[in-house]
Short mmCIF file of C-alpha atoms in Angstrom, two decimals:
data_model
loop_
_atom_site.label_atom_id
_atom_site.label_comp_id
_atom_site.label_asym_id
_atom_site.label_seq_id
_atom_site.Cartn_x
_atom_site.Cartn_y
_atom_site.Cartn_z
CA UNK A 248 110.90 -96.12 110.98
CA UNK A 249 109.11 -95.05 114.10
CA UNK A 250 109.87 -91.60 115.47
CA UNK A 251 111.33 -91.58 119.04
CA UNK A 252 108.55 -91.67 121.75
CA UNK A 253 108.70 -88.22 123.21
CA UNK A 254 106.66 -86.19 125.73
CA UNK A 255 104.64 -83.48 124.15
CA UNK A 256 102.28 -80.80 125.57
CA UNK A 257 98.68 -81.11 124.20
CA UNK A 258 95.81 -78.67 124.73
CA UNK A 259 92.50 -79.67 126.10
CA UNK A 260 90.08 -78.51 123.57
CA UNK A 261 86.81 -80.17 124.80
CA UNK A 262 85.60 -82.08 127.88
CA UNK A 263 82.44 -84.26 127.59
CA UNK A 264 80.69 -85.97 130.39
CA UNK A 265 80.01 -89.49 129.36
CA UNK A 266 78.58 -90.98 132.48
CA UNK A 267 78.67 -89.89 136.13
CA UNK A 268 82.01 -91.63 136.43
CA UNK A 269 83.57 -90.99 133.06
CA UNK A 270 84.59 -88.02 130.94
CA UNK A 271 86.19 -87.67 127.62
CA UNK A 272 88.94 -85.23 127.03
CA UNK A 273 89.73 -84.09 123.45
CA UNK A 274 93.48 -83.13 123.11
CA UNK A 275 95.00 -81.24 120.25
CA UNK A 276 98.48 -82.44 119.82
CA UNK A 277 101.27 -80.41 118.09
CA UNK A 278 103.07 -83.65 117.19
CA UNK A 279 100.06 -85.75 116.38
CA UNK A 280 100.51 -89.20 114.88
CA UNK A 281 97.79 -91.46 113.65
CA UNK A 282 97.36 -94.21 116.22
CA UNK A 283 96.24 -97.82 115.59
CA UNK A 284 92.99 -98.42 117.30
CA UNK A 285 93.67 -100.01 120.65
CA UNK A 286 96.84 -98.04 121.39
CA UNK A 287 97.19 -95.94 124.46
CA UNK A 288 98.76 -92.65 125.60
CA UNK A 289 100.93 -92.09 128.75
CA UNK A 290 99.75 -89.06 130.57
CA UNK A 291 102.10 -87.25 133.01
CA UNK A 292 101.24 -84.83 135.71
CA UNK A 293 103.86 -82.58 137.57
CA UNK A 294 103.21 -80.89 140.98
CA UNK A 295 104.83 -77.49 141.96
CA UNK A 296 107.04 -79.37 144.30
CA UNK A 297 108.27 -81.45 141.34
CA UNK A 298 106.48 -84.62 142.20
CA UNK A 299 105.57 -86.40 138.99
CA UNK A 300 103.34 -89.25 138.19
CA UNK A 301 102.15 -91.07 135.11
CA UNK A 302 99.17 -93.21 133.90
CA UNK A 303 98.04 -94.76 130.65
CA UNK A 304 94.82 -94.09 128.84
CA UNK A 305 93.51 -95.68 125.75
CA UNK A 306 92.77 -93.56 122.71
CA UNK A 307 88.92 -93.64 122.13
CA UNK A 308 88.80 -91.75 118.93
CA UNK A 309 89.42 -93.08 115.39
CA UNK A 310 92.75 -92.31 113.77
CA UNK A 311 90.93 -90.70 110.81
CA UNK A 312 90.52 -87.77 113.00
CA UNK A 313 93.77 -85.85 112.39
CA UNK A 314 95.43 -83.57 114.83
CA UNK A 315 93.56 -84.63 117.92
CA UNK A 316 92.82 -87.60 120.11
CA UNK A 317 90.09 -88.45 122.63
CA UNK A 318 91.08 -89.96 125.96
CA UNK A 319 88.04 -91.38 128.09
CA UNK A 320 88.98 -91.35 131.71
CA UNK A 321 87.15 -93.30 134.46
CA UNK A 322 87.23 -91.70 137.77
CA UNK A 323 88.77 -93.83 140.55
CA UNK A 324 87.67 -92.06 143.73
CA UNK A 325 90.90 -92.47 145.78
CA UNK A 326 93.09 -92.21 142.61
CA UNK A 327 95.46 -89.33 142.33
CA UNK A 328 95.20 -88.68 138.62
CA UNK A 329 91.72 -89.56 137.34
CA UNK A 330 90.05 -87.17 139.77
CA UNK A 331 92.36 -84.38 138.54
CA UNK A 332 91.62 -85.20 134.92
CA UNK A 333 87.95 -85.46 135.68
CA UNK A 334 87.38 -82.44 138.08
CA UNK A 335 90.23 -80.05 137.31
CA UNK A 336 91.01 -80.04 133.63
CA UNK A 337 89.24 -77.57 131.53
CA UNK A 338 89.32 -76.68 127.93
CA UNK A 339 92.37 -74.50 127.38
CA UNK A 340 94.50 -76.46 130.06
CA UNK A 341 97.68 -78.17 128.85
CA UNK A 342 98.40 -81.93 129.36
CA UNK A 343 101.72 -83.66 129.00
CA UNK A 344 101.35 -86.92 127.01
CA UNK A 345 103.45 -89.25 124.87
CA UNK A 346 102.13 -91.75 122.48
CA UNK A 347 100.56 -93.57 120.64
CA UNK A 348 102.04 -96.53 122.47
CA UNK A 349 101.74 -100.41 122.04
CA UNK A 350 101.43 -102.63 119.00
CA UNK A 351 99.93 -105.65 120.82
CA UNK A 352 96.42 -104.70 121.50
CA UNK A 353 95.50 -103.28 118.28
CA UNK A 354 93.04 -103.84 115.31
CA UNK A 355 92.63 -102.07 112.01
CA UNK A 356 90.58 -103.02 108.97
CA UNK A 357 93.76 -104.40 107.33
CA UNK A 358 93.71 -107.32 109.94
CA UNK A 359 90.18 -108.20 108.75
CA UNK A 360 87.63 -110.14 110.84
CA UNK A 361 85.24 -111.36 112.04
CA UNK A 362 85.86 -109.22 115.10
CA UNK A 363 84.76 -110.09 118.61
CA UNK A 364 85.09 -107.24 121.07
CA UNK A 365 84.47 -107.78 124.76
CA UNK A 366 84.69 -104.97 127.27
CA UNK A 367 84.02 -104.57 130.99
CA UNK A 368 83.49 -101.03 132.31
CA UNK A 369 85.93 -98.45 130.91
CA UNK A 370 87.60 -101.44 129.07
CA UNK A 371 85.27 -100.59 126.27
CA UNK A 372 87.26 -97.41 125.38
CA UNK A 373 89.97 -99.05 123.04
CA UNK A 374 87.23 -101.15 121.59
CA UNK A 375 85.34 -98.04 120.80
CA UNK A 376 88.39 -96.78 118.82
CA UNK A 377 88.16 -99.94 116.72
CA UNK A 378 84.52 -99.58 116.03
CA UNK A 379 84.85 -95.88 115.08
CA UNK A 380 87.69 -96.72 112.78
CA UNK A 381 85.77 -99.55 111.25
CA UNK A 382 82.83 -97.10 110.63
CA UNK A 383 85.05 -94.49 109.35
CA UNK A 384 86.54 -96.92 106.82
CA UNK A 385 82.91 -98.16 105.94
CA UNK A 386 84.39 -101.68 106.30
CA UNK A 387 81.61 -104.39 106.14
CA UNK A 388 83.67 -106.62 108.54
CA UNK A 389 81.40 -108.80 110.75
CA UNK A 390 81.78 -107.42 114.33
CA UNK A 391 80.23 -108.03 117.76
CA UNK A 392 80.74 -106.10 120.98
CA UNK A 393 79.73 -107.58 124.25
CA UNK A 394 79.88 -104.92 126.88
CA UNK A 395 79.40 -105.61 130.56
CA UNK A 396 78.49 -102.70 132.97
CA UNK A 397 77.15 -102.68 136.49
CA UNK A 398 74.15 -100.56 135.45
CA UNK A 399 72.73 -98.77 132.39
CA UNK A 400 73.83 -95.38 133.65
CA UNK A 401 77.50 -96.62 133.67
CA UNK A 402 77.33 -97.51 129.94
CA UNK A 403 79.76 -95.33 128.04
CA UNK A 404 78.91 -94.15 124.56
CA UNK A 405 75.45 -95.69 124.65
CA UNK A 406 73.85 -93.44 121.99
CA UNK A 407 76.86 -93.71 119.66
CA UNK A 408 76.72 -97.50 119.95
CA UNK A 409 73.09 -97.45 119.04
CA UNK A 410 73.82 -95.19 116.11
CA UNK A 411 76.71 -97.29 114.88
CA UNK A 412 74.80 -100.54 115.02
CA UNK A 413 71.69 -98.99 113.41
CA UNK A 414 71.79 -99.56 109.68
CA UNK A 415 74.94 -101.69 109.90
CA UNK A 416 73.91 -105.20 109.37
CA UNK A 417 77.42 -106.58 110.19
CA UNK A 418 77.62 -104.94 113.56
CA UNK A 419 75.88 -106.16 116.79
CA UNK A 420 76.23 -104.46 120.22
CA UNK A 421 75.15 -106.68 123.15
CA UNK A 422 74.94 -105.32 126.69
CA UNK A 423 75.01 -107.18 129.99
CA UNK A 424 74.21 -105.66 133.37
CA UNK A 425 75.82 -107.04 136.42
CA UNK A 426 74.20 -105.13 139.23
CA UNK A 427 71.01 -103.11 138.07
CA UNK A 428 69.35 -103.73 134.73
CA UNK A 429 67.03 -100.97 133.47
CA UNK A 430 63.24 -101.51 133.98
CA UNK A 431 61.89 -103.84 131.37
CA UNK A 432 65.31 -105.03 130.29
CA UNK A 433 65.04 -108.44 128.57
CA UNK A 434 68.71 -109.01 127.69
CA UNK A 435 71.69 -110.33 129.80
CA UNK A 436 71.78 -109.48 133.53
CA UNK A 437 74.84 -111.44 134.66
CA UNK A 438 78.74 -111.54 134.43
CA UNK A 439 79.96 -112.62 131.00
CA UNK A 440 80.15 -116.47 131.10
CA UNK A 441 80.82 -119.20 128.41
CA UNK A 442 77.20 -119.61 127.46
CA UNK A 443 76.81 -115.85 126.77
CA UNK A 444 80.14 -115.76 124.66
CA UNK A 445 78.83 -118.84 122.72
CA UNK A 446 75.51 -117.09 121.90
CA UNK A 447 77.18 -113.67 120.86
CA UNK A 448 79.81 -115.54 118.72
CA UNK A 449 77.58 -118.00 117.07
CA UNK A 450 76.81 -115.91 114.02
CA UNK A 451 80.43 -114.85 113.48
CA UNK A 452 81.80 -118.12 111.96
CA UNK A 453 85.40 -119.13 112.00
CA UNK A 454 88.65 -117.14 112.16
CA UNK A 455 87.35 -114.92 114.89
CA UNK A 456 89.79 -112.23 116.20
CA UNK A 457 89.06 -111.19 119.74
CA UNK A 458 89.97 -108.32 121.89
CA UNK A 459 89.21 -108.41 125.50
CA UNK A 460 89.62 -105.34 127.85
CA UNK A 461 88.60 -104.39 131.22
CA UNK A 462 89.27 -105.19 134.86
CA UNK A 463 91.75 -107.99 135.21
CA UNK A 464 89.45 -110.53 136.75
CA UNK A 465 86.96 -110.08 133.94
CA UNK A 466 89.74 -110.40 131.33
CA UNK A 467 91.14 -113.41 133.02
CA UNK A 468 87.75 -115.20 133.01
CA UNK A 469 86.66 -114.24 129.43
CA UNK A 470 90.12 -114.95 127.86
CA UNK A 471 90.28 -118.38 129.55
CA UNK A 472 86.74 -119.20 128.37
CA UNK A 473 87.44 -118.14 124.79
CA UNK A 474 90.59 -120.44 124.73
CA UNK A 475 88.62 -123.20 126.26
CA UNK A 476 86.02 -122.70 123.50
CA UNK A 477 88.72 -123.36 120.93
CA UNK A 478 89.89 -119.88 119.90
CA UNK A 479 93.70 -120.00 119.26
CA UNK A 480 95.38 -118.16 122.05
CA UNK A 481 97.08 -115.95 119.65
CA UNK A 482 93.82 -114.59 118.42
CA UNK A 483 92.67 -113.79 122.10
CA UNK A 484 94.35 -110.31 122.72
CA UNK A 485 93.86 -108.89 126.24
CA UNK A 486 94.37 -105.59 127.95
CA UNK A 487 94.05 -105.85 131.62
CA UNK A 488 93.22 -102.58 133.48
CA UNK A 489 93.96 -103.76 136.99
CA UNK A 490 91.53 -103.98 139.86
CA UNK A 491 88.80 -101.45 139.07
CA UNK A 492 85.38 -103.14 139.45
CA UNK A 493 82.99 -104.04 136.60
CA UNK B 171 105.64 -78.36 132.77
CA UNK B 172 103.73 -77.90 136.00
CA UNK B 173 100.18 -79.23 135.62
CA UNK B 174 97.78 -76.43 136.64
CA UNK B 175 95.90 -77.29 139.78
CA UNK B 176 97.84 -80.56 140.30
CA UNK B 177 99.26 -80.76 143.80
CA UNK B 178 100.26 -84.38 143.96
CA UNK B 179 99.98 -86.04 147.28
CA UNK B 180 99.68 -84.68 150.73
CA UNK B 181 102.19 -83.69 153.35
CA UNK B 182 99.82 -82.34 156.07
CA UNK B 183 101.65 -79.87 158.37
CA UNK B 184 100.62 -81.60 161.58
CA UNK B 185 102.39 -84.82 160.67
CA UNK B 186 105.15 -83.25 158.43
CA UNK B 187 107.86 -84.11 160.96
CA UNK B 188 106.97 -87.88 160.84
CA UNK B 189 107.13 -87.94 157.06
CA UNK B 190 110.68 -88.66 155.59
CA UNK B 191 111.88 -86.47 152.67
CA UNK B 192 109.90 -86.99 149.45
CA UNK B 193 107.31 -89.01 151.19
CA UNK B 194 103.53 -88.51 151.18
CA UNK B 195 100.90 -89.56 153.65
CA UNK B 196 98.44 -92.32 152.81
CA UNK B 197 95.77 -93.70 155.14
CA UNK B 198 94.97 -96.83 153.20
CA UNK B 199 97.52 -99.64 152.92
CA UNK B 200 98.61 -99.84 149.19
CA UNK B 201 99.34 -103.29 147.93
CA UNK B 202 102.76 -103.77 146.30
CA UNK B 203 103.40 -106.73 144.29
CA UNK B 204 106.14 -108.26 142.13
CA UNK B 205 104.28 -111.51 141.39
CA UNK B 206 101.47 -113.71 142.20
CA UNK B 207 100.64 -114.47 145.78
CA UNK B 208 102.28 -117.74 146.91
CA UNK B 209 99.90 -120.00 148.75
CA UNK B 210 102.01 -122.21 151.00
CA UNK B 211 99.67 -124.24 153.23
CA UNK B 212 100.30 -123.55 156.88
CA UNK B 213 101.05 -127.22 157.50
CA UNK B 214 103.96 -127.03 155.01
CA UNK B 215 105.15 -123.49 156.08
CA UNK B 216 108.35 -123.21 158.05
CA UNK B 217 110.63 -120.48 159.16
CA UNK B 218 114.49 -121.12 158.99
CA UNK B 219 117.68 -119.39 160.20
CA UNK B 220 120.77 -120.68 158.14
CA UNK B 221 124.00 -119.57 156.75
CA UNK B 222 126.68 -118.73 159.25
CA UNK B 223 124.96 -120.30 162.29
CA UNK B 224 126.14 -123.15 164.46
CA UNK B 225 123.41 -125.34 163.16
CA UNK B 226 120.39 -124.19 161.07
CA UNK B 227 116.98 -124.13 163.05
CA UNK B 228 113.50 -124.36 161.56
CA UNK B 229 110.05 -123.69 163.08
CA UNK B 230 106.82 -125.07 161.92
CA UNK B 231 103.77 -122.63 161.80
CA UNK B 232 102.38 -124.10 165.13
CA UNK B 233 105.78 -123.83 166.94
CA UNK B 234 106.37 -120.35 165.54
CA UNK B 235 103.12 -119.15 166.98
CA UNK B 236 104.26 -120.53 170.42
CA UNK B 237 107.33 -118.16 170.40
CA UNK B 238 107.08 -115.14 172.66
CA UNK B 239 105.30 -112.45 170.54
CA UNK B 240 105.38 -108.71 170.68
CA UNK B 241 102.89 -105.97 169.66
CA UNK B 242 104.53 -102.93 168.06
CA UNK B 243 103.14 -99.75 166.40
CA UNK B 244 105.43 -98.12 163.84
CA UNK B 245 105.40 -95.75 160.90
CA UNK B 246 106.28 -97.42 157.55
CA UNK B 247 107.66 -95.77 154.39
CA UNK B 248 107.65 -97.33 150.88
CA UNK B 249 110.16 -96.27 148.25
CA UNK B 250 107.22 -95.63 146.02
CA UNK B 251 106.83 -92.59 148.14
CA UNK B 252 103.99 -93.47 150.46
CA UNK B 253 104.23 -93.34 154.25
CA UNK B 254 101.64 -94.84 156.55
CA UNK B 255 101.61 -93.77 160.23
CA UNK B 256 100.96 -95.85 163.35
CA UNK B 257 100.60 -99.33 161.76
CA UNK B 258 99.87 -101.96 164.35
CA UNK B 259 101.48 -105.28 164.25
CA UNK B 260 101.93 -108.47 166.23
CA UNK B 261 105.06 -110.76 165.66
CA UNK B 262 108.20 -112.31 166.95
CA UNK B 263 111.27 -110.07 167.41
CA UNK B 264 114.42 -111.37 165.59
CA UNK B 265 116.19 -111.05 168.96
CA UNK B 266 113.81 -113.82 170.15
CA UNK B 267 114.59 -116.00 167.24
CA UNK B 268 118.37 -115.58 167.73
CA UNK B 269 118.13 -117.08 171.24
CA UNK B 270 117.75 -120.38 169.50
CA UNK B 271 120.78 -120.31 167.41
CA UNK B 272 124.44 -119.45 167.65
CA UNK B 273 125.33 -116.88 165.02
CA UNK B 274 128.92 -117.14 163.92
CA UNK B 275 131.11 -114.07 164.82
CA UNK B 276 131.84 -113.47 161.12
CA UNK B 277 128.19 -112.87 160.20
CA UNK B 278 127.66 -109.13 159.20
CA UNK B 279 124.58 -109.21 156.97
CA UNK B 280 121.26 -111.08 156.70
CA UNK B 281 119.60 -111.98 153.53
CA UNK B 282 115.84 -112.61 153.97
CA UNK B 283 114.14 -115.06 151.62
CA UNK B 284 110.55 -115.54 150.66
CA UNK B 285 108.14 -117.72 148.90
CA UNK B 286 108.11 -116.72 145.21
CA UNK B 287 111.88 -116.28 145.23
CA UNK B 288 112.04 -112.62 146.62
CA UNK B 289 115.12 -111.66 148.54
CA UNK B 290 116.43 -108.55 150.40
CA UNK B 291 119.58 -107.72 152.34
CA UNK B 292 119.83 -105.91 155.77
CA UNK B 293 122.97 -105.38 157.91
CA UNK B 294 122.90 -107.85 161.00
CA UNK B 295 123.28 -104.84 163.33
CA UNK B 296 119.95 -103.49 162.04
CA UNK B 297 118.10 -106.67 162.69
CA UNK B 298 118.66 -106.83 166.39
CA UNK B 299 117.82 -104.91 169.47
CA UNK B 300 114.04 -104.60 168.69
CA UNK B 301 114.56 -103.24 165.12
CA UNK B 302 113.09 -106.20 163.20
CA UNK B 303 110.20 -108.65 163.54
CA UNK B 304 108.56 -111.55 161.81
CA UNK B 305 104.96 -110.30 161.94
CA UNK B 306 101.82 -112.44 161.49
CA UNK B 307 99.13 -109.96 162.63
CA UNK B 308 98.21 -106.62 161.23
CA UNK B 309 95.50 -104.46 162.93
CA UNK B 310 94.70 -107.34 165.28
CA UNK B 311 93.79 -109.73 162.45
CA UNK B 312 95.82 -112.39 160.79
CA UNK B 313 98.17 -110.77 158.20
CA UNK B 314 96.34 -110.98 154.82
CA UNK B 315 98.16 -112.91 152.06
CA UNK B 316 98.02 -109.75 149.98
CA UNK B 317 100.17 -107.84 152.48
CA UNK B 318 102.56 -110.70 152.95
CA UNK B 319 100.77 -113.19 155.07
CA UNK B 320 101.01 -115.72 156.70
CA UNK B 321 104.09 -113.82 157.96
CA UNK B 322 106.47 -111.06 156.64
CA UNK B 323 109.56 -109.31 157.88
CA UNK B 324 109.05 -105.90 159.18
CA UNK B 325 112.06 -103.62 159.49
CA UNK B 326 110.24 -100.30 159.97
CA UNK B 327 113.28 -98.01 159.93
CA UNK B 328 114.18 -98.96 156.44
CA UNK B 329 112.18 -98.58 153.21
CA UNK B 330 109.37 -101.18 153.18
CA UNK B 331 110.83 -103.31 150.22
CA UNK B 332 113.25 -104.45 152.93
CA UNK B 333 110.26 -105.82 154.88
CA UNK B 334 109.92 -109.00 152.79
CA UNK B 335 106.49 -110.37 152.39
CA UNK B 336 105.85 -114.14 152.69
CA UNK B 337 109.17 -114.51 154.41
CA UNK B 338 110.36 -118.04 154.99
CA UNK B 339 113.89 -117.48 156.54
CA UNK B 340 116.97 -115.50 157.24
CA UNK B 341 120.34 -116.43 155.93
CA UNK B 342 123.44 -115.06 157.83
CA UNK B 343 126.35 -114.06 155.54
CA UNK B 344 129.70 -112.36 156.12
CA UNK B 345 129.48 -109.77 153.30
CA UNK B 346 126.76 -107.66 151.88
CA UNK B 347 125.01 -109.13 148.77
CA UNK B 348 122.17 -107.50 146.90
CA UNK B 349 118.61 -108.92 146.95
CA UNK B 350 115.76 -108.88 144.47
CA UNK B 351 115.50 -104.93 144.00
CA UNK B 352 118.97 -104.04 145.29
CA UNK B 353 120.39 -105.93 142.28
CA UNK B 354 118.58 -103.64 139.96
CA UNK B 355 119.44 -100.13 141.03
CA UNK B 356 118.00 -99.93 144.53
CA UNK B 357 119.99 -98.97 147.52
CA UNK B 358 121.89 -101.64 149.53
CA UNK B 359 120.73 -99.97 152.78
CA UNK B 360 117.40 -97.98 152.16
CA UNK B 361 117.10 -95.46 154.96
CA UNK B 362 114.15 -93.30 154.26
CA UNK B 363 115.41 -90.43 156.40
CA UNK B 364 118.54 -90.28 154.33
CA UNK B 365 116.43 -90.80 151.12
CA UNK B 366 118.63 -93.80 150.25
CA UNK B 367 116.34 -94.92 147.28
CA UNK B 368 118.70 -95.79 144.60
CA UNK B 369 122.24 -97.13 144.38
CA UNK B 370 124.50 -93.96 144.77
CA UNK B 371 121.99 -92.08 146.85
CA UNK C 186 88.55 -115.23 152.53
CA UNK C 187 91.68 -116.64 151.11
CA UNK C 188 90.15 -116.74 147.65
CA UNK C 189 89.26 -113.09 147.87
CA UNK C 190 92.67 -112.27 148.98
CA UNK C 191 94.20 -114.24 146.15
CA UNK C 192 91.84 -112.59 143.71
CA UNK C 193 92.84 -109.22 144.92
CA UNK C 194 96.45 -109.76 144.36
CA UNK C 195 95.79 -111.24 140.84
CA UNK C 196 93.68 -108.25 140.10
CA UNK C 197 96.62 -106.05 140.28
CA UNK C 198 98.26 -107.88 137.33
CA UNK C 199 98.17 -106.09 133.96
CA UNK C 200 99.65 -107.04 130.58
CA UNK C 201 103.13 -106.26 129.18
CA UNK C 202 101.28 -103.92 126.95
CA UNK C 203 100.84 -101.54 129.93
CA UNK C 204 104.52 -100.91 130.13
CA UNK C 205 104.83 -100.46 126.25
CA UNK C 206 106.02 -96.87 126.93
CA UNK C 207 108.87 -97.94 129.15
CA UNK C 208 109.90 -100.59 126.81
CA UNK C 209 109.94 -98.32 123.82
CA UNK C 210 111.90 -95.81 125.75
CA UNK C 211 114.61 -98.58 126.30
CA UNK C 212 114.53 -100.15 122.86
CA UNK C 213 113.50 -97.09 120.75
CA UNK C 214 110.79 -99.08 118.99
CA UNK C 215 107.62 -100.86 119.90
CA UNK C 216 108.49 -104.17 121.69
CA UNK C 217 105.00 -105.45 122.42
CA UNK C 218 104.83 -107.62 119.43
CA UNK C 219 108.47 -108.86 119.88
CA UNK C 220 108.55 -112.51 121.12
CA UNK C 221 110.20 -113.35 124.36
CA UNK C 222 111.22 -117.03 125.04
CA UNK C 223 111.13 -117.96 128.69
CA UNK C 224 114.44 -119.22 129.90
CA UNK C 225 112.72 -121.48 132.30
CA UNK C 226 109.94 -123.34 130.43
CA UNK C 227 110.76 -122.36 126.78
CA UNK C 228 107.30 -121.00 125.99
CA UNK C 229 107.19 -118.11 123.53
CA UNK C 230 104.98 -115.05 124.26
CA UNK C 231 104.71 -111.60 122.69
CA UNK C 232 105.97 -109.23 125.22
CA UNK C 233 102.60 -107.37 125.17
CA UNK C 234 101.05 -110.70 126.49
CA UNK C 235 103.47 -111.11 129.42
CA UNK C 236 101.98 -110.77 132.87
CA UNK C 237 103.06 -107.56 134.22
CA UNK C 238 103.30 -106.47 137.91
CA UNK C 239 103.81 -102.78 137.92
CA UNK C 240 102.93 -101.82 141.59
CA UNK C 241 106.25 -101.98 143.33
CA UNK C 242 109.64 -100.56 143.28
CA UNK C 243 109.94 -101.66 139.61
CA UNK C 244 108.18 -103.55 136.79
CA UNK C 245 108.28 -107.42 136.74
CA UNK C 246 107.26 -109.23 133.61
CA UNK C 247 106.35 -112.80 133.96
CA UNK C 248 105.87 -115.71 131.66
CA UNK C 249 102.09 -116.39 131.06
CA UNK C 250 102.77 -120.12 131.09
CA UNK C 251 105.05 -120.81 134.15
CA UNK C 252 104.88 -117.28 135.83
CA UNK C 253 108.69 -116.99 136.12
CA UNK C 254 110.22 -113.58 135.93
CA UNK C 255 111.29 -113.02 132.36
CA UNK C 256 112.35 -109.25 132.81
CA UNK C 257 112.44 -106.66 135.46
CA UNK C 258 112.72 -102.78 134.87
CA UNK C 259 113.78 -100.10 137.29
CA UNK C 260 113.77 -96.45 136.46
CA UNK C 261 115.94 -94.57 139.02
CA UNK C 262 116.63 -90.80 138.86
CA UNK C 263 119.61 -91.24 136.64
CA UNK C 264 119.35 -94.56 134.86
CA UNK C 265 117.08 -97.33 133.59
CA UNK C 266 117.91 -100.84 134.48
CA UNK C 267 116.67 -103.82 132.51
CA UNK C 268 117.33 -107.27 133.76
CA UNK C 269 116.22 -109.78 131.11
CA UNK C 270 117.99 -112.94 132.36
CA UNK C 271 114.69 -114.75 132.51
CA UNK C 272 114.48 -114.60 128.65
CA UNK C 273 116.38 -117.17 126.51
CA UNK C 274 116.01 -114.65 123.79
CA UNK C 275 113.81 -111.78 122.42
CA UNK C 276 113.05 -112.07 118.73
CA UNK C 277 111.82 -108.92 116.83
CA UNK C 278 111.28 -108.10 113.25
CA UNK C 279 114.48 -106.76 111.68
CA UNK C 280 112.44 -103.68 110.39
CA UNK C 281 110.57 -101.91 113.05
#
């Protein structure tokens, strides 16, 4: 039986800058519940005049870390919530949240693999929760992450991806840069396309479970391509973030 | 719980008196959407007046553009709490359209209907005397599809959900009927100055 | 230009999963893996996979196959409205 979905007040215990546009907030939650990787939390802000607004943010941390959750927030310049979360919130502040929420875009090791994760921009956040969980469980499930960013400086969790992939023969992390590749870059420098998907998937074999997350237009293009390549639609799970650019 | 350092949206003092209660100022033009953009080719577009009229009348896109048009600048307020000041439109006044049709004396309300199935209801008395337009230009440019182009209803004195995007006609009726959002808890009338957001407000 | 405009409106679309919180508030359980059958075209889809239009007076959930409205949700100051007339049925596990 699931407990009722209730708002609770978490405390910000840590704020980490990931990239110039993204920060990770660590929240300690009095009514913490283990999430399934891929789930999100709703965040609610209330102004002194009573004005209230809500947004959803994916959990970035693995559920093995009890009592707290990481939310990685990309700053939307004209947004009303993300600039607040990025610029104003400090350790010691309180934040009203409810979650974890959503059973559709989730993966855990009990579902098995092979696992194909495709992220654009901050769409990589719930995919990171899946990879952190996979690592915490030391599950040798074949996994590929294809991660599209505008430039190298916008890559979130870069050093941790390198560390995760290092010494894990079953995990491969592939980057593509759509605007500016770093000097000497020999990898992909274009938007994700069917040829790229084919190359990344090649070594995964049959029965792939895929999770695609990012700006809506990227998710549309990738999920249509995966289905056209023969993946059953039920194994292509999507999470569209709306209009933010890649 | 009040969020420390969160002040929500702005109600600048210099325009405070132009912002209806509970509304906040925006300078961009937020896109509201209940579905995919319909793409009716202009050569298959028409605008129709029907229902309690002597005989229904329809205009093609070309003939609609030949109707006398009017520029108007108005403040618009969306029930999702944003208000945009001084929006510039060009369109045909509903008064002009009504010169081409005999509306039955029993007609009291209008149901606007759009591509994609959207509908919204407005009292007939609030559609006339320069209160409502079928607009096809915004800011001196053809109205973008994302904002309801090729043509949308603009009834600026009511919340903007009444200003149906992609509008294709008006049906005259003798009693009030709820449209797409009015049938799901939104106010039948929708006056922002009276804060008529939900049914019962 | 028309393509850009069409893209921009499509870009606002998210998944039913994005309104998982509202659905859970209404049903008291996660509904994103419940299956909705479209009353129009009879396609089945998990509610998390429905197309969701959330930037408006309410939420509209549409069939990924035919785009018809399957459900609409409005939250007023005093009530939550759910209109699911676009669904022939919603099927969920008997044990949440």
